[in-house]
Amino acid sequence: MPSRHAILNEEVITALLPGIALKNFFSPDVMCFARKFCIESKTSYARIYRLPRDIPRWVPNKATVIAESINDEEWGRPAPQGIMAFKDIYFVGPPREIEDQFGLPPRRGKYKTCYGATIKGGTIQRVKQYLYDEPDSFSEWERLYEKKMRDIGRSA
């Protein structure tokens, strides 16, 4: 399903590369790879989700940063302007603390709630809530983070 991208201001469809391919194409800290197809501009770009390199100061005390994403152009394909100027930081933690810090409504998934902040020019552009009512392949961010940390020999 397409979703409206707040920075690009257009509908975007995400396609994930199968996990088995990650070992062949990326460094061990890469958790996931996606292609993003921009509907109106007929462009696309690559998004790499990896273990966090730095923990931003604005992350709530009891939250855990579990991934960051970076964007890049795809070889031989037109990309939307500005895709390398922003990144996303994904984190989990106490919902009330996070909601209060970022002025978010009290929305919670029945199973789990995760968060993502879009950063551009060192400034938070938005914080998004990801609500999961039951476990599925997208709700297990923390498990993927912990597995990747074990795989590369770091403690979570």
Short mmCIF file of N, CA and C in Angstrom, two decimals:
data_model
loop_
_atom_site.label_atom_id
_atom_site.label_comp_id
_atom_site.label_asym_id
_atom_site.label_seq_id
_atom_site.Cartn_x
_atom_site.Cartn_y
_atom_site.Cartn_z
N MET A 1 0.84 -1.19 0.00
CA MET A 1 0.00 0.00 0.00
C MET A 1 0.88 1.25 0.00
N PRO A 2 0.58 2.19 -0.86
CA PRO A 2 1.35 3.44 -0.82
C PRO A 2 1.03 4.22 0.44
N SER A 3 2.02 4.99 0.88
CA SER A 3 1.80 5.90 2.01
C SER A 3 2.42 7.24 1.65
N ARG A 4 1.86 8.29 2.22
CA ARG A 4 2.33 9.65 1.92
C ARG A 4 3.63 9.91 2.68
N HIS A 5 4.68 10.25 1.97
CA HIS A 5 5.96 10.55 2.58
C HIS A 5 6.00 12.03 2.93
N ALA A 6 6.22 12.33 4.20
CA ALA A 6 6.13 13.71 4.69
C ALA A 6 7.21 14.63 4.11
N ILE A 7 8.40 14.12 3.87
CA ILE A 7 9.49 14.95 3.35
C ILE A 7 9.39 15.08 1.84
N LEU A 8 9.15 13.98 1.15
CA LEU A 8 9.07 14.01 -0.31
C LEU A 8 7.72 14.54 -0.81
N ASN A 9 6.72 14.52 0.05
CA ASN A 9 5.38 15.00 -0.28
C ASN A 9 4.79 14.29 -1.50
N GLU A 10 4.90 12.97 -1.47
CA GLU A 10 4.26 12.16 -2.49
C GLU A 10 4.04 10.74 -1.98
N GLU A 11 3.21 10.01 -2.71
CA GLU A 11 2.92 8.63 -2.34
C GLU A 11 4.12 7.75 -2.68
N VAL A 12 4.47 6.86 -1.74
CA VAL A 12 5.64 5.99 -1.90
C VAL A 12 5.23 4.55 -1.57
N ILE A 13 5.70 3.63 -2.39
CA ILE A 13 5.50 2.19 -2.14
C ILE A 13 6.86 1.59 -1.77
N THR A 14 6.89 0.76 -0.74
CA THR A 14 8.13 0.14 -0.27
C THR A 14 8.16 -1.33 -0.65
N ALA A 15 9.30 -1.78 -1.17
CA ALA A 15 9.52 -3.20 -1.46
C ALA A 15 10.79 -3.62 -0.75
N LEU A 16 10.70 -4.67 0.06
CA LEU A 16 11.85 -5.15 0.82
C LEU A 16 12.60 -6.24 0.07
N LEU A 17 13.93 -6.20 0.15
CA LEU A 17 14.77 -7.25 -0.40
C LEU A 17 14.72 -8.43 0.56
N PRO A 18 14.60 -9.65 0.07
CA PRO A 18 14.58 -10.80 0.98
C PRO A 18 15.83 -10.85 1.85
N GLY A 19 15.65 -11.22 3.12
CA GLY A 19 16.73 -11.25 4.09
C GLY A 19 17.92 -12.08 3.68
N ILE A 20 17.70 -13.14 2.96
CA ILE A 20 18.79 -14.03 2.54
C ILE A 20 19.81 -13.28 1.67
N ALA A 21 19.36 -12.30 0.93
CA ALA A 21 20.25 -11.55 0.03
C ALA A 21 21.14 -10.58 0.79
N LEU A 22 20.77 -10.20 2.01
CA LEU A 22 21.57 -9.24 2.76
C LEU A 22 23.00 -9.70 2.95
N LYS A 23 23.19 -10.98 3.24
CA LYS A 23 24.54 -11.51 3.50
C LYS A 23 25.44 -11.37 2.27
N ASN A 24 24.86 -11.42 1.09
CA ASN A 24 25.65 -11.37 -0.14
C ASN A 24 25.99 -9.96 -0.60
N PHE A 25 25.19 -8.98 -0.21
CA PHE A 25 25.35 -7.64 -0.77
C PHE A 25 25.76 -6.55 0.21
N PHE A 26 25.62 -6.79 1.52
CA PHE A 26 25.80 -5.70 2.47
C PHE A 26 26.71 -6.08 3.63
N SER A 27 27.16 -5.06 4.34
CA SER A 27 27.98 -5.28 5.53
C SER A 27 27.12 -5.91 6.64
N PRO A 28 27.77 -6.53 7.63
CA PRO A 28 27.03 -7.26 8.66
C PRO A 28 26.08 -6.39 9.50
N ASP A 29 26.29 -5.07 9.54
CA ASP A 29 25.41 -4.24 10.37
C ASP A 29 24.10 -3.85 9.67
N VAL A 30 23.94 -4.25 8.41
CA VAL A 30 22.70 -3.95 7.68
C VAL A 30 21.61 -4.94 8.10
N MET A 31 20.48 -4.39 8.52
CA MET A 31 19.36 -5.19 9.02
C MET A 31 18.33 -5.48 7.93
N CYS A 32 18.20 -4.53 7.00
CA CYS A 32 17.15 -4.64 6.00
C CYS A 32 17.48 -3.69 4.86
N PHE A 33 17.00 -4.01 3.67
CA PHE A 33 17.18 -3.15 2.51
C PHE A 33 15.84 -3.03 1.79
N ALA A 34 15.51 -1.81 1.39
CA ALA A 34 14.24 -1.59 0.69
C ALA A 34 14.46 -0.71 -0.53
N ARG A 35 13.59 -0.91 -1.50
CA ARG A 35 13.49 0.03 -2.61
C ARG A 35 12.21 0.82 -2.39
N LYS A 36 12.30 2.12 -2.60
CA LYS A 36 11.17 3.02 -2.42
C LYS A 36 10.78 3.57 -3.79
N PHE A 37 9.55 3.31 -4.18
CA PHE A 37 9.03 3.75 -5.48
C PHE A 37 8.12 4.95 -5.27
N CYS A 38 8.48 6.08 -5.86
CA CYS A 38 7.75 7.33 -5.72
C CYS A 38 6.76 7.46 -6.88
N ILE A 39 5.49 7.47 -6.55
CA ILE A 39 4.43 7.36 -7.56
C ILE A 39 4.34 8.58 -8.46
N GLU A 40 4.20 9.77 -7.89
CA GLU A 40 3.97 10.96 -8.73
C GLU A 40 5.19 11.34 -9.58
N SER A 41 6.38 11.28 -8.99
CA SER A 41 7.59 11.69 -9.73
C SER A 41 8.17 10.58 -10.59
N LYS A 42 7.63 9.35 -10.45
CA LYS A 42 8.14 8.21 -11.20
C LYS A 42 9.66 8.02 -11.00
N THR A 43 10.07 8.16 -9.75
CA THR A 43 11.46 7.98 -9.36
C THR A 43 11.52 6.87 -8.32
N SER A 44 12.73 6.51 -7.92
CA SER A 44 12.88 5.52 -6.86
C SER A 44 14.21 5.76 -6.16
N TYR A 45 14.35 5.14 -5.00
CA TYR A 45 15.62 5.21 -4.29
C TYR A 45 15.77 4.00 -3.40
N ALA A 46 17.00 3.81 -2.93
CA ALA A 46 17.32 2.69 -2.05
C ALA A 46 17.36 3.18 -0.61
N ARG A 47 16.90 2.34 0.30
CA ARG A 47 16.98 2.67 1.73
C ARG A 47 17.61 1.49 2.44
N ILE A 48 18.68 1.79 3.17
CA ILE A 48 19.38 0.78 3.95
C ILE A 48 19.06 1.02 5.42
N TYR A 49 18.60 -0.02 6.08
CA TYR A 49 18.33 0.02 7.52
C TYR A 49 19.49 -0.72 8.18
N ARG A 50 20.18 -0.03 9.08
CA ARG A 50 21.36 -0.63 9.71
C ARG A 50 21.35 -0.38 11.21
N LEU A 51 22.25 -1.09 11.89
CA LEU A 51 22.41 -0.83 13.32
C LEU A 51 22.82 0.62 13.51
N PRO A 52 22.38 1.24 14.59
CA PRO A 52 22.72 2.65 14.80
C PRO A 52 24.22 2.86 15.00
N ARG A 53 24.72 3.93 14.41
CA ARG A 53 26.13 4.27 14.56
C ARG A 53 26.34 5.21 15.75
N ASP A 54 25.40 6.11 15.95
CA ASP A 54 25.44 7.07 17.06
C ASP A 54 24.06 7.16 17.68
N ILE A 55 24.00 7.47 18.96
CA ILE A 55 22.72 7.66 19.64
C ILE A 55 22.51 9.17 19.82
N PRO A 56 21.49 9.72 19.16
CA PRO A 56 21.25 11.16 19.29
C PRO A 56 20.89 11.56 20.72
N ARG A 57 21.23 12.78 21.10
CA ARG A 57 20.95 13.28 22.45
C ARG A 57 19.47 13.37 22.75
N TRP A 58 18.64 13.56 21.75
CA TRP A 58 17.21 13.75 21.98
C TRP A 58 16.46 12.46 22.28
N VAL A 59 17.11 11.31 22.16
CA VAL A 59 16.44 10.03 22.43
C VAL A 59 16.09 9.97 23.92
N PRO A 60 14.83 9.65 24.25
CA PRO A 60 14.44 9.56 25.66
C PRO A 60 15.34 8.60 26.44
N ASN A 61 15.55 8.90 27.73
CA ASN A 61 16.47 8.13 28.58
C ASN A 61 16.22 6.63 28.57
N LYS A 62 14.97 6.22 28.63
CA LYS A 62 14.65 4.79 28.74
C LYS A 62 14.40 4.13 27.38
N ALA A 63 14.62 4.88 26.31
CA ALA A 63 14.40 4.33 24.96
C ALA A 63 15.68 3.68 24.44
N THR A 64 15.50 2.76 23.51
CA THR A 64 16.62 2.08 22.85
C THR A 64 16.54 2.35 21.36
N VAL A 65 17.60 2.91 20.80
CA VAL A 65 17.67 3.09 19.35
C VAL A 65 18.04 1.74 18.76
N ILE A 66 17.19 1.25 17.85
CA ILE A 66 17.41 -0.09 17.31
C ILE A 66 17.83 -0.09 15.84
N ALA A 67 17.68 1.04 15.17
CA ALA A 67 18.09 1.09 13.76
C ALA A 67 18.14 2.53 13.29
N GLU A 68 18.86 2.72 12.21
CA GLU A 68 18.82 3.98 11.48
C GLU A 68 18.74 3.63 10.01
N SER A 69 18.15 4.52 9.24
CA SER A 69 18.10 4.27 7.80
C SER A 69 18.78 5.41 7.08
N ILE A 70 19.42 5.05 5.99
CA ILE A 70 20.01 6.05 5.11
C ILE A 70 19.50 5.78 3.69
N ASN A 71 19.45 6.81 2.92
CA ASN A 71 18.91 6.73 1.56
C ASN A 71 20.04 6.92 0.56
N ASP A 72 19.85 6.34 -0.62
CA ASP A 72 20.84 6.50 -1.67
C ASP A 72 20.15 6.36 -3.02
N GLU A 73 20.80 6.89 -4.03
CA GLU A 73 20.29 6.74 -5.39
C GLU A 73 20.54 5.32 -5.86
N GLU A 74 19.68 4.84 -6.73
CA GLU A 74 19.89 3.55 -7.37
C GLU A 74 20.64 3.78 -8.68
N TRP A 75 21.58 2.93 -8.96
CA TRP A 75 22.35 3.07 -10.18
C TRP A 75 21.44 3.02 -11.40
N GLY A 76 21.56 4.03 -12.27
CA GLY A 76 20.83 4.05 -13.52
C GLY A 76 19.36 4.42 -13.42
N ARG A 77 18.91 4.88 -12.26
CA ARG A 77 17.49 5.25 -12.10
C ARG A 77 17.39 6.67 -11.56
N PRO A 78 16.41 7.43 -12.03
CA PRO A 78 16.21 8.77 -11.46
C PRO A 78 15.70 8.67 -10.03
N ALA A 79 16.23 9.53 -9.17
CA ALA A 79 15.84 9.55 -7.76
C ALA A 79 15.17 10.89 -7.44
N PRO A 80 14.30 10.90 -6.45
CA PRO A 80 13.71 12.17 -6.05
C PRO A 80 14.79 13.09 -5.45
N GLN A 81 14.61 14.38 -5.63
CA GLN A 81 15.59 15.33 -5.11
C GLN A 81 15.58 15.30 -3.58
N GLY A 82 16.76 15.38 -3.01
CA GLY A 82 16.88 15.52 -1.57
C GLY A 82 16.83 14.25 -0.75
N ILE A 83 16.86 13.08 -1.38
CA ILE A 83 16.71 11.86 -0.59
C ILE A 83 17.89 11.58 0.33
N MET A 84 19.06 12.11 0.01
CA MET A 84 20.21 11.86 0.88
C MET A 84 20.34 12.91 1.97
N ALA A 85 19.41 13.87 2.01
CA ALA A 85 19.46 14.94 3.00
C ALA A 85 18.73 14.58 4.29
N PHE A 86 18.08 13.42 4.33
CA PHE A 86 17.38 13.03 5.56
C PHE A 86 17.62 11.56 5.86
N LYS A 87 17.42 11.21 7.11
CA LYS A 87 17.51 9.82 7.54
C LYS A 87 16.47 9.61 8.63
N ASP A 88 16.27 8.35 8.98
CA ASP A 88 15.32 8.03 10.04
C ASP A 88 16.03 7.26 11.14
N ILE A 89 15.63 7.52 12.37
CA ILE A 89 16.12 6.83 13.54
C ILE A 89 14.93 6.09 14.14
N TYR A 90 15.07 4.79 14.37
CA TYR A 90 13.97 3.96 14.90
C TYR A 90 14.30 3.56 16.33
N PHE A 91 13.29 3.65 17.20
CA PHE A 91 13.53 3.36 18.60
C PHE A 91 12.28 2.79 19.27
N VAL A 92 12.51 2.18 20.44
CA VAL A 92 11.44 1.64 21.27
C VAL A 92 11.67 2.15 22.68
N GLY A 93 10.61 2.14 23.47
CA GLY A 93 10.74 2.58 24.85
C GLY A 93 9.37 2.80 25.47
N PRO A 94 9.35 3.38 26.66
CA PRO A 94 8.08 3.61 27.36
C PRO A 94 7.18 4.57 26.56
N PRO A 95 6.02 4.10 26.10
CA PRO A 95 5.17 4.93 25.25
C PRO A 95 4.82 6.29 25.85
N ARG A 96 4.46 6.33 27.11
CA ARG A 96 4.05 7.61 27.70
C ARG A 96 5.20 8.62 27.70
N GLU A 97 6.39 8.18 28.05
CA GLU A 97 7.55 9.07 28.04
C GLU A 97 7.82 9.61 26.63
N ILE A 98 7.74 8.73 25.66
CA ILE A 98 8.00 9.13 24.27
C ILE A 98 6.89 10.06 23.77
N GLU A 99 5.64 9.71 24.05
CA GLU A 99 4.51 10.56 23.63
C GLU A 99 4.63 11.96 24.24
N ASP A 100 4.97 12.02 25.52
CA ASP A 100 5.11 13.32 26.19
C ASP A 100 6.24 14.14 25.59
N GLN A 101 7.38 13.50 25.37
CA GLN A 101 8.55 14.23 24.86
C GLN A 101 8.30 14.81 23.47
N PHE A 102 7.57 14.07 22.63
CA PHE A 102 7.40 14.50 21.24
C PHE A 102 6.01 15.04 20.92
N GLY A 103 5.16 15.16 21.95
CA GLY A 103 3.81 15.70 21.74
C GLY A 103 2.94 14.80 20.87
N LEU A 104 3.12 13.50 21.03
CA LEU A 104 2.35 12.53 20.24
C LEU A 104 1.06 12.17 20.96
N PRO A 105 0.02 11.82 20.21
CA PRO A 105 -1.21 11.35 20.85
C PRO A 105 -0.97 9.99 21.51
N PRO A 106 -1.74 9.67 22.55
CA PRO A 106 -1.56 8.37 23.21
C PRO A 106 -2.15 7.24 22.38
N ARG A 107 -1.38 6.78 21.40
CA ARG A 107 -1.80 5.69 20.52
C ARG A 107 -0.87 4.52 20.77
N ARG A 108 -1.44 3.34 20.96
CA ARG A 108 -0.64 2.16 21.25
C ARG A 108 -1.14 0.97 20.46
N GLY A 109 -0.23 0.16 19.99
CA GLY A 109 -0.61 -1.11 19.39
C GLY A 109 -0.94 -2.10 20.50
N LYS A 110 -1.83 -3.01 20.22
CA LYS A 110 -2.19 -4.02 21.23
C LYS A 110 -0.98 -4.91 21.55
N TYR A 111 -0.17 -5.18 20.55
CA TYR A 111 1.01 -6.03 20.74
C TYR A 111 2.26 -5.20 21.05
N LYS A 112 2.50 -4.16 20.24
CA LYS A 112 3.73 -3.38 20.38
C LYS A 112 3.59 -2.03 19.71
N THR A 113 4.34 -1.06 20.20
CA THR A 113 4.43 0.26 19.58
C THR A 113 5.91 0.59 19.42
N CYS A 114 6.28 1.02 18.23
CA CYS A 114 7.65 1.44 17.94
C CYS A 114 7.59 2.86 17.37
N TYR A 115 8.74 3.50 17.26
CA TYR A 115 8.77 4.90 16.84
C TYR A 115 9.87 5.13 15.81
N GLY A 116 9.66 6.12 14.98
CA GLY A 116 10.67 6.52 14.02
C GLY A 116 10.70 8.03 13.92
N ALA A 117 11.89 8.61 13.95
CA ALA A 117 12.06 10.06 13.81
C ALA A 117 12.79 10.34 12.51
N THR A 118 12.25 11.25 11.72
CA THR A 118 12.91 11.69 10.49
C THR A 118 13.76 12.91 10.82
N ILE A 119 15.04 12.82 10.46
CA ILE A 119 16.01 13.87 10.77
C ILE A 119 16.51 14.48 9.46
N LYS A 120 16.46 15.80 9.40
CA LYS A 120 16.96 16.52 8.22
C LYS A 120 17.72 17.74 8.73
N GLY A 121 18.96 17.87 8.29
CA GLY A 121 19.76 19.00 8.75
C GLY A 121 19.97 19.00 10.25
N GLY A 122 20.02 17.83 10.85
CA GLY A 122 20.23 17.72 12.29
C GLY A 122 19.00 18.02 13.14
N THR A 123 17.86 18.27 12.48
CA THR A 123 16.63 18.63 13.18
C THR A 123 15.56 17.57 12.98
N ILE A 124 14.83 17.28 14.04
CA ILE A 124 13.72 16.33 13.92
C ILE A 124 12.60 16.99 13.11
N GLN A 125 12.22 16.33 12.02
CA GLN A 125 11.14 16.83 11.16
C GLN A 125 9.79 16.27 11.58
N ARG A 126 9.81 15.03 12.06
CA ARG A 126 8.59 14.38 12.52
C ARG A 126 8.95 13.14 13.32
N VAL A 127 8.02 12.71 14.17
CA VAL A 127 8.15 11.44 14.88
C VAL A 127 6.89 10.65 14.58
N LYS A 128 7.07 9.44 14.15
CA LYS A 128 5.95 8.60 13.73
C LYS A 128 5.80 7.42 14.68
N GLN A 129 4.56 7.06 14.95
CA GLN A 129 4.25 5.89 15.75
C GLN A 129 3.92 4.72 14.84
N TYR A 130 4.48 3.56 15.13
CA TYR A 130 4.19 2.33 14.40
C TYR A 130 3.43 1.42 15.36
N LEU A 131 2.18 1.14 15.04
CA LEU A 131 1.31 0.37 15.93
C LEU A 131 1.12 -1.03 15.38
N TYR A 132 1.36 -2.02 16.24
CA TYR A 132 1.20 -3.42 15.85
C TYR A 132 0.23 -4.07 16.82
N ASP A 133 -0.85 -4.61 16.28
CA ASP A 133 -1.85 -5.27 17.11
C ASP A 133 -1.57 -6.75 17.32
N GLU A 134 -0.67 -7.29 16.53
CA GLU A 134 -0.27 -8.69 16.69
C GLU A 134 1.12 -8.85 16.10
N PRO A 135 1.82 -9.90 16.50
CA PRO A 135 3.16 -10.10 15.94
C PRO A 135 3.11 -10.42 14.46
N ASP A 136 4.01 -9.81 13.71
CA ASP A 136 4.19 -10.14 12.30
C ASP A 136 5.62 -9.81 11.92
N SER A 137 5.97 -9.95 10.66
CA SER A 137 7.36 -9.74 10.26
C SER A 137 7.82 -8.30 10.46
N PHE A 138 6.92 -7.34 10.53
CA PHE A 138 7.31 -5.94 10.72
C PHE A 138 7.36 -5.52 12.18
N SER A 139 6.76 -6.30 13.06
CA SER A 139 6.67 -5.89 14.46
C SER A 139 7.88 -6.31 15.29
N GLU A 140 8.76 -7.09 14.73
CA GLU A 140 9.85 -7.67 15.52
C GLU A 140 11.18 -6.93 15.39
N TRP A 141 11.12 -5.62 15.40
CA TRP A 141 12.31 -4.80 15.26
C TRP A 141 13.36 -5.13 16.32
N GLU A 142 12.92 -5.25 17.56
CA GLU A 142 13.86 -5.49 18.66
C GLU A 142 14.58 -6.83 18.49
N ARG A 143 13.87 -7.84 18.08
CA ARG A 143 14.50 -9.16 17.88
C ARG A 143 15.55 -9.10 16.77
N LEU A 144 15.24 -8.40 15.69
CA LEU A 144 16.20 -8.26 14.60
C LEU A 144 17.43 -7.49 15.08
N TYR A 145 17.20 -6.43 15.84
CA TYR A 145 18.29 -5.64 16.41
C TYR A 145 19.19 -6.52 17.29
N GLU A 146 18.60 -7.27 18.20
CA GLU A 146 19.36 -8.13 19.11
C GLU A 146 20.13 -9.21 18.34
N LYS A 147 19.49 -9.78 17.32
CA LYS A 147 20.17 -10.81 16.51
C LYS A 147 21.37 -10.21 15.78
N LYS A 148 21.18 -9.05 15.18
CA LYS A 148 22.29 -8.40 14.46
C LYS A 148 23.43 -8.06 15.41
N MET A 149 23.09 -7.58 16.60
CA MET A 149 24.12 -7.25 17.59
C MET A 149 24.91 -8.50 17.96
N ARG A 150 24.23 -9.62 18.16
CA ARG A 150 24.92 -10.88 18.45
C ARG A 150 25.79 -11.31 17.27
N ASP A 151 25.23 -11.18 16.06
CA ASP A 151 25.97 -11.60 14.85
C ASP A 151 27.29 -10.88 14.67
N ILE A 152 27.33 -9.60 15.05
CA ILE A 152 28.57 -8.85 14.87
C ILE A 152 29.39 -8.76 16.15
N GLY A 153 28.91 -9.44 17.22
CA GLY A 153 29.68 -9.52 18.44
C GLY A 153 29.59 -8.31 19.35
N ARG A 154 28.49 -7.58 19.27
CA ARG A 154 28.27 -6.44 20.18
C ARG A 154 27.14 -6.79 21.13
N SER A 155 27.15 -6.21 22.31
CA SER A 155 26.05 -6.46 23.25
C SER A 155 24.96 -5.42 23.03
N ALA A 156 23.72 -5.87 23.17
CA ALA A 156 22.57 -4.98 22.94
C ALA A 156 22.33 -4.09 24.14
#
